[in-house]
Short mmCIF file of C-alpha atoms in Angstrom, two decimals:
data_model
loop_
_atom_site.label_atom_id
_atom_site.label_comp_id
_atom_site.label_asym_id
_atom_site.label_seq_id
_atom_site.Cartn_x
_atom_site.Cartn_y
_atom_site.Cartn_z
CA MET A 154 30.76 27.83 3.86
CA THR A 155 31.83 31.50 4.02
CA LEU A 156 33.19 33.96 6.55
CA THR A 157 29.71 35.40 7.11
CA ASN A 158 28.12 31.93 7.29
CA PRO A 159 30.77 29.53 8.69
CA LEU A 160 28.18 26.88 9.55
CA GLY A 161 26.79 26.78 6.01
CA ILE A 162 23.22 27.45 7.19
CA ASP A 163 20.76 27.77 4.31
CA ILE A 164 19.16 31.14 5.06
CA PHE A 165 16.41 30.61 2.47
CA GLU A 166 15.34 27.30 4.02
CA LEU A 167 15.40 28.82 7.49
CA VAL A 168 13.28 31.81 6.42
CA LEU A 169 10.72 29.54 4.71
CA PHE A 170 10.40 27.51 7.91
CA LEU A 171 10.10 30.56 10.16
CA VAL A 172 7.45 32.21 7.98
CA GLU A 173 5.38 29.07 7.42
CA PHE A 174 5.26 28.32 11.15
CA SER A 175 5.53 31.89 12.43
CA HIS A 176 2.15 31.80 14.20
CA TYR A 177 3.23 28.71 16.18
CA ILE A 178 6.63 30.21 17.01
CA ILE A 179 5.21 33.56 18.12
CA GLY A 180 2.36 31.88 20.01
CA GLY A 181 4.72 29.48 21.75
CA ALA A 182 7.04 32.30 22.74
CA ALA A 183 4.08 34.26 24.13
CA VAL A 184 2.93 31.30 26.25
CA LEU A 185 6.43 30.77 27.61
CA LEU A 186 6.74 34.47 28.32
CA VAL A 187 3.57 34.45 30.43
CA PHE A 188 3.74 31.10 32.17
CA ALA A 189 7.38 29.99 32.11
CA PHE A 190 10.50 31.46 33.60
CA PRO A 191 8.91 33.08 36.67
CA PRO A 192 10.98 36.04 37.88
CA GLU A 193 13.56 34.96 40.40
CA SER A 194 13.72 36.66 43.79
CA ILE A 195 17.07 38.12 44.73
CA VAL A 196 17.56 38.81 48.43
CA SER A 197 20.03 41.48 49.44
CA VAL A 198 21.01 41.85 53.11
CA ASN A 199 22.85 45.03 54.01
CA GLY A 200 23.37 45.24 57.72
CA LYS A 201 19.90 45.14 59.19
CA THR A 202 18.21 46.10 55.89
CA LYS A 203 16.69 43.28 53.81
CA SER A 204 15.49 44.01 50.26
CA VAL A 205 13.90 41.70 47.67
CA LYS A 206 13.83 42.40 43.93
CA LYS A 207 12.60 40.40 40.99
CA ASP A 208 14.96 39.25 38.24
CA TYR A 209 13.22 39.45 34.83
CA SER A 210 16.31 38.77 32.73
CA LYS A 211 15.05 35.42 31.38
CA LYS A 212 11.70 36.90 30.37
CA ILE A 213 13.40 39.81 28.67
CA ALA A 214 15.71 37.46 26.80
CA LEU A 215 12.73 35.41 25.61
CA ALA A 216 10.77 38.50 24.57
CA LEU A 217 13.72 39.66 22.47
CA PHE A 218 14.37 36.27 20.89
CA VAL A 219 12.08 36.55 17.83
CA PRO A 220 12.89 40.20 16.92
CA GLY A 221 16.53 39.47 17.62
CA LEU A 222 16.45 36.49 15.28
CA ILE A 223 14.89 38.62 12.50
CA VAL A 224 17.50 41.36 12.91
CA THR A 225 20.28 38.76 12.90
CA LEU A 226 18.96 37.16 9.71
CA VAL A 227 18.69 40.50 7.93
CA ALA A 228 22.18 41.54 9.05
CA SER A 229 23.66 38.21 7.93
CA VAL A 230 22.07 38.57 4.49
CA ILE A 231 23.46 42.10 4.12
CA PHE A 232 27.03 41.12 4.99
CA ALA A 233 26.88 37.84 3.08
CA SER A 234 25.72 39.61 -0.10
CA TRP A 235 28.77 41.88 0.03
CA GLU A 236 31.09 38.95 0.62
CA ASP A 237 29.49 37.03 -2.25
CA ALA A 238 29.83 40.02 -4.61
CA TYR A 239 33.50 40.44 -3.70
CA VAL A 240 34.21 36.74 -4.28
CA ARG A 241 32.45 36.90 -7.67
CA GLY A 242 34.74 39.70 -8.78
CA TYR A 243 32.42 42.71 -8.62
CA GLU A 244 34.19 46.03 -8.04
CA ILE A 245 32.00 46.84 -5.07
CA PHE A 246 33.95 49.96 -4.07
CA LYS A 247 33.98 51.41 -7.58
CA TYR A 248 30.35 51.09 -8.71
CA PRO A 249 27.02 51.48 -6.88
CA SER A 250 24.90 48.43 -6.15
CA LEU A 251 22.53 47.10 -8.81
CA ARG A 252 19.44 48.30 -6.95
CA SER A 253 20.94 51.77 -6.37
CA LYS A 254 21.83 52.09 -10.03
CA LEU A 255 18.34 51.01 -11.08
CA GLU A 256 16.70 53.45 -8.65
CA ASN A 257 18.84 56.24 -10.14
CA TYR A 258 17.70 55.21 -13.62
CA ILE A 259 14.06 55.28 -12.50
CA GLU A 260 14.41 58.79 -11.05
CA THR A 261 16.60 60.36 -13.74
CA GLY A 262 16.54 58.17 -16.87
CA GLU A 263 20.35 58.33 -16.96
CA ASP A 264 22.38 55.54 -18.62
CA ASP A 265 21.16 52.55 -20.59
CA LEU A 266 18.84 50.11 -18.78
CA ASN A 267 20.06 47.05 -20.68
CA ASP A 268 23.67 47.93 -19.82
CA ILE A 269 22.82 48.33 -16.15
CA LEU A 270 21.20 44.90 -16.02
CA GLU A 271 23.46 42.90 -18.32
CA SER A 272 26.96 44.41 -17.95
CA ASP A 273 27.68 42.71 -14.59
CA LYS A 274 29.29 45.92 -13.33
CA TYR A 275 26.75 46.54 -10.58
CA ALA A 276 26.76 44.09 -7.71
CA PRO A 277 23.48 42.64 -6.38
CA THR A 278 24.27 43.60 -2.78
CA PHE A 279 21.92 44.44 0.06
CA GLY A 280 21.72 48.00 1.33
CA LEU A 281 19.47 50.14 3.50
CA VAL A 282 16.63 50.18 0.93
CA GLU A 283 16.40 46.39 0.90
CA ALA A 284 16.86 46.04 4.66
CA ARG A 285 14.16 48.58 5.48
CA TYR A 286 11.64 47.02 3.13
CA LEU A 287 12.54 43.46 4.17
CA MET A 288 11.96 44.25 7.84
CA LYS A 289 8.68 46.03 7.15
CA ASP A 290 7.31 43.48 4.69
CA LEU A 291 8.44 40.45 6.67
CA LEU A 292 6.28 41.54 9.59
CA ARG A 293 3.33 43.25 7.89
CA HIS A 294 2.68 41.02 4.89
CA THR A 295 4.51 37.75 5.34
CA VAL A 296 4.02 36.91 9.02
CA PHE A 297 0.64 38.64 9.47
CA HIS A 298 -0.83 37.87 6.03
CA SER A 299 -4.54 38.64 6.52
CA ASN A 300 -7.64 39.11 4.36
CA ASP A 301 -7.35 42.87 4.88
CA HIS A 302 -3.82 42.75 3.48
CA ASN A 303 -5.13 41.02 0.35
CA GLU A 304 -7.58 43.87 -0.25
CA ASP A 305 -4.98 46.54 0.53
CA ASN A 306 -2.54 45.03 -1.96
CA ILE A 307 -4.99 44.73 -4.85
CA ASP A 308 -4.91 48.45 -5.76
CA GLU A 309 -1.14 48.53 -6.21
CA GLY A 310 -1.08 45.16 -7.95
CA TYR A 311 -4.07 45.26 -10.29
CA ASN A 312 -6.04 48.52 -10.12
CA LYS A 313 -3.49 50.85 -11.69
CA GLY A 314 -5.81 51.33 -14.67
CA ASN A 315 -6.86 48.99 -17.44
CA ASP A 316 -5.10 51.24 -19.95
CA TRP A 317 -1.85 50.67 -18.01
CA PHE A 318 -2.19 46.91 -18.26
CA LYS A 319 -3.33 46.93 -21.88
CA ALA A 320 -0.17 48.88 -22.67
CA THR A 321 1.71 45.96 -21.12
CA LEU A 322 -0.28 42.82 -21.87
CA GLY A 323 -1.77 43.58 -25.27
CA GLU A 324 -5.20 42.67 -26.54
CA SER A 325 -5.60 39.41 -24.58
CA MET A 326 -4.92 41.12 -21.21
CA MET A 327 -3.37 37.86 -20.00
CA TYR A 328 -1.11 38.50 -16.99
CA THR A 329 0.43 35.01 -17.08
CA THR A 330 3.04 33.31 -19.22
CA GLY A 331 2.38 32.22 -22.78
CA LEU A 332 3.75 29.04 -24.36
CA TYR A 333 5.86 29.11 -27.53
CA PRO A 334 5.96 25.59 -29.02
CA ASN A 335 7.72 26.77 -32.19
CA GLY A 336 9.46 29.81 -30.75
CA ASN A 337 8.14 32.31 -33.29
CA GLU A 338 4.56 32.74 -32.04
CA THR A 339 3.07 36.16 -31.44
CA LEU A 340 2.09 37.02 -27.88
CA GLU A 341 -1.59 36.38 -28.63
CA GLU A 342 -0.82 33.00 -30.26
CA ALA A 343 1.31 31.99 -27.27
CA GLN A 344 -1.47 32.91 -24.85
CA ASP A 345 -4.09 31.00 -26.84
CA TYR A 346 -1.81 27.96 -26.97
CA LYS A 347 -1.30 28.14 -23.20
CA ILE A 348 -5.04 28.16 -22.51
CA ASP A 349 -5.60 25.24 -24.89
CA TYR A 350 -2.77 23.43 -23.11
CA VAL A 351 -4.60 23.96 -19.82
CA ALA A 352 -7.84 22.62 -21.32
CA ASP A 353 -6.00 19.52 -22.52
CA ALA A 354 -4.19 19.01 -19.21
CA ILE A 355 -7.46 18.91 -17.27
CA GLU A 356 -9.26 16.89 -20.00
CA LEU A 357 -11.92 19.55 -20.30
CA GLU A 358 -15.15 18.52 -21.99
CA PRO A 359 -18.16 20.63 -23.04
CA GLY A 360 -20.58 21.23 -20.18
CA MET A 361 -18.04 20.71 -17.39
CA SER A 362 -18.04 23.19 -14.50
CA VAL A 363 -14.79 25.10 -14.00
CA LEU A 364 -13.75 27.35 -11.12
CA ASP A 365 -10.99 29.77 -12.20
CA ILE A 366 -9.46 31.26 -9.04
CA GLY A 367 -7.70 34.53 -9.74
CA CYS A 368 -9.25 34.96 -13.19
CA GLY A 369 -7.60 38.31 -13.95
CA TRP A 370 -9.11 40.07 -16.94
CA THR A 371 -10.94 36.78 -17.69
CA TYR A 372 -9.43 35.78 -21.03
CA VAL A 373 -8.98 32.21 -19.72
CA ALA A 374 -12.63 32.08 -18.66
CA ASN A 375 -13.65 33.53 -22.02
CA ARG A 376 -11.72 31.00 -24.12
CA LEU A 377 -12.64 28.00 -21.97
CA THR A 378 -16.28 29.04 -22.33
CA GLU A 379 -16.45 30.01 -25.99
CA LYS A 380 -13.99 27.54 -27.53
CA HIS A 381 -14.18 24.58 -25.16
CA GLY A 382 -17.82 24.81 -24.05
CA ALA A 383 -17.19 24.86 -20.30
CA ASN A 384 -19.37 26.48 -17.62
CA VAL A 385 -16.82 28.79 -16.02
CA THR A 386 -16.98 30.78 -12.80
CA GLY A 387 -14.13 33.29 -12.47
CA ILE A 388 -13.01 34.82 -9.17
CA THR A 389 -11.20 38.16 -8.88
CA LEU A 390 -10.58 40.66 -6.09
CA SER A 391 -10.03 43.55 -8.50
CA LYS A 392 -12.97 45.81 -9.33
CA GLU A 393 -11.33 46.89 -12.57
CA GLN A 394 -10.83 43.27 -13.64
CA LEU A 395 -14.45 42.56 -12.72
CA ALA A 396 -15.74 45.38 -14.94
CA TRP A 397 -13.48 44.30 -17.81
CA GLY A 398 -14.49 40.65 -17.42
CA LYS A 399 -18.19 41.33 -17.39
CA GLU A 400 -17.90 43.33 -20.60
CA LEU A 401 -15.72 40.70 -22.28
CA ASN A 402 -18.11 37.87 -21.38
CA LYS A 403 -21.46 39.59 -21.73
CA GLU A 404 -22.37 37.41 -24.74
CA ASN A 405 -21.46 34.06 -23.16
CA SER A 406 -22.34 32.04 -20.05
CA ALA A 407 -19.22 32.75 -17.97
CA THR A 408 -19.86 34.08 -14.45
CA ILE A 409 -17.39 36.58 -13.01
CA LEU A 410 -17.47 37.29 -9.27
CA LEU A 411 -15.77 39.89 -7.09
CA GLN A 412 -14.49 37.76 -4.25
CA ASP A 413 -11.45 37.27 -2.01
CA ALA A 414 -10.44 33.70 -2.81
CA MET A 415 -9.53 33.05 0.82
CA GLN A 416 -13.17 33.65 1.81
CA LEU A 417 -14.68 31.73 -1.11
CA LYS A 418 -16.24 29.05 1.09
CA GLN A 419 -18.41 31.68 2.77
CA ARG A 420 -20.49 32.11 -0.38
CA THR A 421 -23.83 30.30 -0.56
CA ASP A 422 -24.36 30.61 -4.32
CA LEU A 423 -21.70 28.10 -5.40
CA PRO A 424 -22.47 24.43 -6.16
CA GLU A 425 -22.39 22.27 -3.04
CA GLU A 426 -21.18 19.26 -5.00
CA GLY A 427 -18.04 21.13 -6.10
CA TYR A 428 -16.51 21.67 -9.52
CA ASP A 429 -15.41 19.25 -12.22
CA ARG A 430 -12.24 21.24 -12.75
CA VAL A 431 -10.40 24.00 -10.89
CA THR A 432 -7.75 26.26 -12.41
CA SER A 433 -5.52 28.82 -10.76
CA LEU A 434 -2.90 30.59 -12.86
CA GLU A 435 -0.29 32.60 -10.98
CA MET A 436 -2.62 33.71 -8.22
CA ALA A 437 -1.42 31.58 -5.28
CA GLU A 438 1.69 33.72 -4.84
CA HIS A 439 -0.63 36.31 -3.27
CA VAL A 440 -1.97 33.80 -0.75
CA GLY A 441 1.27 33.97 1.17
CA ILE A 442 3.51 31.27 2.63
CA ARG A 443 1.69 31.23 5.95
CA ARG A 444 -1.74 30.60 4.36
CA TYR A 445 -0.70 28.33 1.49
CA GLN A 446 -2.09 25.21 3.13
CA GLU A 447 -5.35 26.95 3.94
CA PHE A 448 -5.75 27.89 0.28
CA LEU A 449 -4.88 24.44 -1.09
CA LYS A 450 -7.18 22.64 1.34
CA MET A 451 -10.01 24.97 0.35
CA VAL A 452 -9.40 24.09 -3.32
CA HIS A 453 -9.34 20.40 -2.41
CA SER A 454 -12.74 20.73 -0.73
CA MET A 455 -14.25 22.49 -3.78
CA LEU A 456 -13.00 19.98 -6.35
CA LYS A 457 -15.04 16.88 -7.09
CA ASP A 458 -13.36 13.60 -6.20
CA ASP A 459 -12.84 12.73 -9.88
CA GLY A 460 -11.83 16.30 -10.73
CA VAL A 461 -8.55 17.78 -11.93
CA PHE A 462 -6.78 20.87 -10.60
CA TYR A 463 -4.47 22.86 -12.87
CA PHE A 464 -2.08 24.88 -10.71
CA GLN A 465 0.30 27.38 -12.32
CA VAL A 466 2.67 29.34 -10.08
CA ALA A 467 5.64 31.63 -10.45
CA GLY A 468 8.53 30.14 -8.51
CA LEU A 469 12.19 30.47 -7.61
CA ARG A 470 15.24 28.31 -8.08
CA ARG A 471 16.41 26.38 -5.05
CA ALA A 472 20.10 27.18 -5.64
CA TRP A 473 19.41 30.88 -5.21
CA ARG A 474 21.69 33.87 -5.65
CA TYR A 475 21.50 37.32 -4.10
CA GLU A 476 20.19 38.95 -7.28
CA ASP A 477 17.16 36.64 -7.01
CA LEU A 478 16.35 38.01 -3.56
CA ILE A 479 17.00 41.66 -4.45
CA TRP A 480 14.83 41.35 -7.57
CA GLY A 481 12.10 39.75 -5.43
CA LEU A 482 12.15 42.60 -2.93
CA PHE A 483 11.85 45.14 -5.75
CA MET A 484 8.86 43.20 -7.09
CA GLY A 485 7.24 43.08 -3.65
CA GLU A 486 7.68 46.80 -3.17
CA HIS A 487 6.62 48.07 -6.58
CA VAL A 488 4.73 45.36 -8.51
CA PHE A 489 3.17 42.56 -6.42
CA PRO A 490 2.93 43.65 -2.77
CA GLY A 491 2.21 40.74 -0.44
CA ALA A 492 3.03 38.08 -3.07
CA ASP A 493 5.56 36.28 -0.87
CA ALA A 494 4.72 32.70 -1.86
CA SER A 495 6.94 32.39 -4.94
CA CYS A 496 8.98 29.41 -3.79
CA PRO A 497 11.10 26.54 -5.11
CA LEU A 498 9.40 23.53 -6.66
CA GLY A 499 10.30 21.24 -3.77
CA TRP A 500 8.43 23.45 -1.32
CA ILE A 501 5.42 23.77 -3.64
CA SER A 502 5.21 20.01 -4.26
CA THR A 503 5.35 19.35 -0.51
CA GLN A 504 2.51 21.80 0.04
CA VAL A 505 0.19 20.33 -2.61
CA GLU A 506 0.85 16.77 -1.42
CA ARG A 507 0.30 17.78 2.20
CA ALA A 508 -3.06 19.25 1.16
CA GLY A 509 -4.20 15.91 -0.29
CA PHE A 510 -3.26 16.20 -3.97
CA GLU A 511 -1.18 13.91 -6.16
CA ILE A 512 1.03 15.46 -8.82
CA GLN A 513 0.37 13.93 -12.22
CA ARG A 514 2.58 16.22 -14.30
CA VAL A 515 4.80 19.26 -13.79
CA HIS A 516 6.60 21.49 -16.27
CA ASN A 517 9.20 24.20 -15.69
CA MET A 518 8.57 26.94 -18.30
CA GLY A 519 10.62 29.86 -16.99
CA SER A 520 12.29 30.55 -20.33
CA HIS A 521 8.83 30.86 -21.91
CA TYR A 522 7.94 33.35 -19.20
CA SER A 523 11.03 35.34 -20.17
CA LYS A 524 9.84 35.39 -23.78
CA THR A 525 6.37 36.52 -22.67
CA LEU A 526 7.88 39.31 -20.57
CA ASP A 527 9.99 40.38 -23.53
CA HIS A 528 6.80 40.75 -25.57
CA TRP A 529 5.27 42.79 -22.74
CA LEU A 530 8.38 44.98 -22.68
CA ASP A 531 7.99 45.63 -26.42
CA ASN A 532 4.37 46.63 -25.83
CA TRP A 533 5.43 48.96 -23.03
CA HIS A 534 8.06 50.66 -25.14
CA ALA A 535 5.52 51.15 -27.91
CA SER A 536 3.21 52.91 -25.41
CA LYS A 537 5.88 55.21 -23.93
CA ASP A 538 4.40 58.53 -25.08
CA TYR A 539 0.90 57.68 -23.83
CA ILE A 540 2.04 56.33 -20.44
CA GLU A 541 4.45 59.18 -19.75
CA GLY A 542 1.79 61.70 -20.73
CA LYS A 543 -0.77 60.26 -18.31
CA TYR A 544 1.27 58.70 -15.49
CA GLY A 545 4.65 60.42 -15.72
CA ALA A 546 8.16 59.43 -16.77
CA VAL A 547 9.17 57.99 -13.39
CA ALA A 548 6.19 55.64 -13.32
CA TYR A 549 6.96 54.61 -16.90
CA ARG A 550 10.61 53.81 -16.09
CA ARG A 551 9.78 51.95 -12.87
CA TRP A 552 7.52 49.57 -14.81
CA GLU A 553 10.13 49.33 -17.56
CA VAL A 554 12.67 48.20 -14.95
CA PHE A 555 10.20 45.59 -13.66
CA LEU A 556 9.71 44.16 -17.15
CA ALA A 557 13.34 44.29 -18.29
CA TRP A 558 14.69 42.90 -15.01
CA SER A 559 12.06 40.14 -15.04
CA VAL A 560 13.04 39.16 -18.61
CA ARG A 561 16.54 38.57 -17.24
CA ALA A 562 15.32 36.88 -14.04
CA ALA A 563 13.13 34.37 -15.87
CA ARG A 564 15.76 33.75 -18.54
CA GLN A 565 18.57 32.91 -16.11
CA GLY A 566 16.37 31.07 -13.60
CA SER A 567 16.17 33.60 -10.76
CA SER A 568 12.43 33.37 -11.34
CA THR A 569 10.63 30.60 -13.15
CA LEU A 570 7.19 29.19 -13.90
CA PHE A 571 5.81 25.85 -12.68
CA MET A 572 2.78 24.21 -14.31
CA LEU A 573 1.26 21.39 -12.24
CA THR A 574 -1.58 19.03 -13.10
CA LEU A 575 -3.05 17.63 -9.88
CA THR A 576 -5.69 15.13 -8.83
CA LYS A 577 -6.96 14.12 -5.42
CA ALA A 578 -4.72 11.55 -3.76
CA GLY A 579 -6.36 8.15 -3.39
CA GLU A 580 -8.74 8.52 -6.34
CA GLU A 581 -7.57 5.48 -8.29
CA GLY A 582 -9.81 5.85 -11.34
CA ARG A 583 -9.01 9.53 -11.80
CA ARG A 584 -5.31 8.80 -11.32
CA ILE A 585 -5.29 6.16 -14.04
CA ASP A 586 -7.30 8.28 -16.46
CA SER A 587 -5.04 11.29 -16.00
CA GLN A 588 -1.85 9.29 -16.41
CA ASN A 589 -3.19 7.60 -19.53
CA HIS A 590 -4.05 11.00 -20.94
CA LEU A 591 -0.79 12.67 -19.92
CA VAL A 592 1.54 9.87 -21.04
CA PRO A 593 4.36 11.39 -23.17
CA LYS A 594 3.37 11.24 -26.82
CA ASP A 595 5.20 11.66 -30.13
CA VAL A 596 8.54 10.69 -28.62
CA PRO A 597 11.16 10.42 -31.39
CA SER A 598 12.16 6.83 -32.03
CA MET A 599 15.65 5.90 -30.88
CA GLY A 600 15.67 2.62 -32.81
CA ASN A 601 15.81 -0.93 -31.49
CA PHE A 602 17.79 -1.17 -28.24
CA TRP A 603 17.87 -4.94 -28.26
#
């Protein structure tokens, strides 16, 4: 409980609720506006003159309720962030905010980026930049998250240029976290280990059909096809990823399709019986909070009853801090526009269970994501001369801030990575097989307890 939030209301929980059910709230308000609260007649008698006027005050109040609520929420976050920074000991009147200092670094290159992020001198407070973007994005992308928005966002998110992403991701072009079982793996080894982990989690066998939703530059599809013998269909909305994927897989049987995942069911060239396995690695964030259920139910309908769904998503910690939110807004503005569905594990687990899945295993691998991002940052630094020569110094530093800030975010828990192995609820045989396969193995002996 604070001065700016005396009731202790969880703003994050409230925002999640409002966004998820925004279409019902807005629709209900519209119905009430039209059919409820009829204007009251006010009769005024002045001598012999009688006048009647309509009172629309209730309708006006209702029409202003939703925008008023949004403005109130934004204002409360702004003031609460300043109060929180003051309580945490930041010298808020001596130094600029963290976002302002980072924006100055992006524009000028002044000061040391690591010092800006790690010195704890610059408070993660909300200002006009965050408020303006939050208001715009909340309405345009989050509440009205449409298929057209998905296509609009793809250029900023994934069509910057394959050379740009190779300078970040390295040879594998994997835009998802690697796994470091020993801690000293190279980036490529960590990515290969992650894909083999996925294959093991879903009990992949040669000849099985796999649908990879959000296949990126198709390295997952390539390895599942060539090493594990699967029949993989990869889905991407990026034309540059499509071209890269077709070239990478021209010697194998993988099929790569240009397709908005939210309209996947409209295709007539996919197997009617569904797929043995479905994978989706860090794509669902782009689906949006409002359409999360729609996406998961579509996956459920395309997975065979005895199938397994591997679902990997970037998420947030439930006990959030203001830096988490400010970092997220920067990411939404400059890196992943429209990717508003990075949420805490509790919300994600509720969504998958509501859609008809049962969770068989879940891992939190945020620290491994931080290590992956650190490798990407090294790649980016090594490509500085090339990127600045082609795209400019400001573009180079903006992406550098994304990578360096994300290393910190994933390390401290502001952002994290959830890896879920799912089966259809009610499928007893599949449930037993998966749990027998996923039972913890090689547990160190603790001796005889009795």
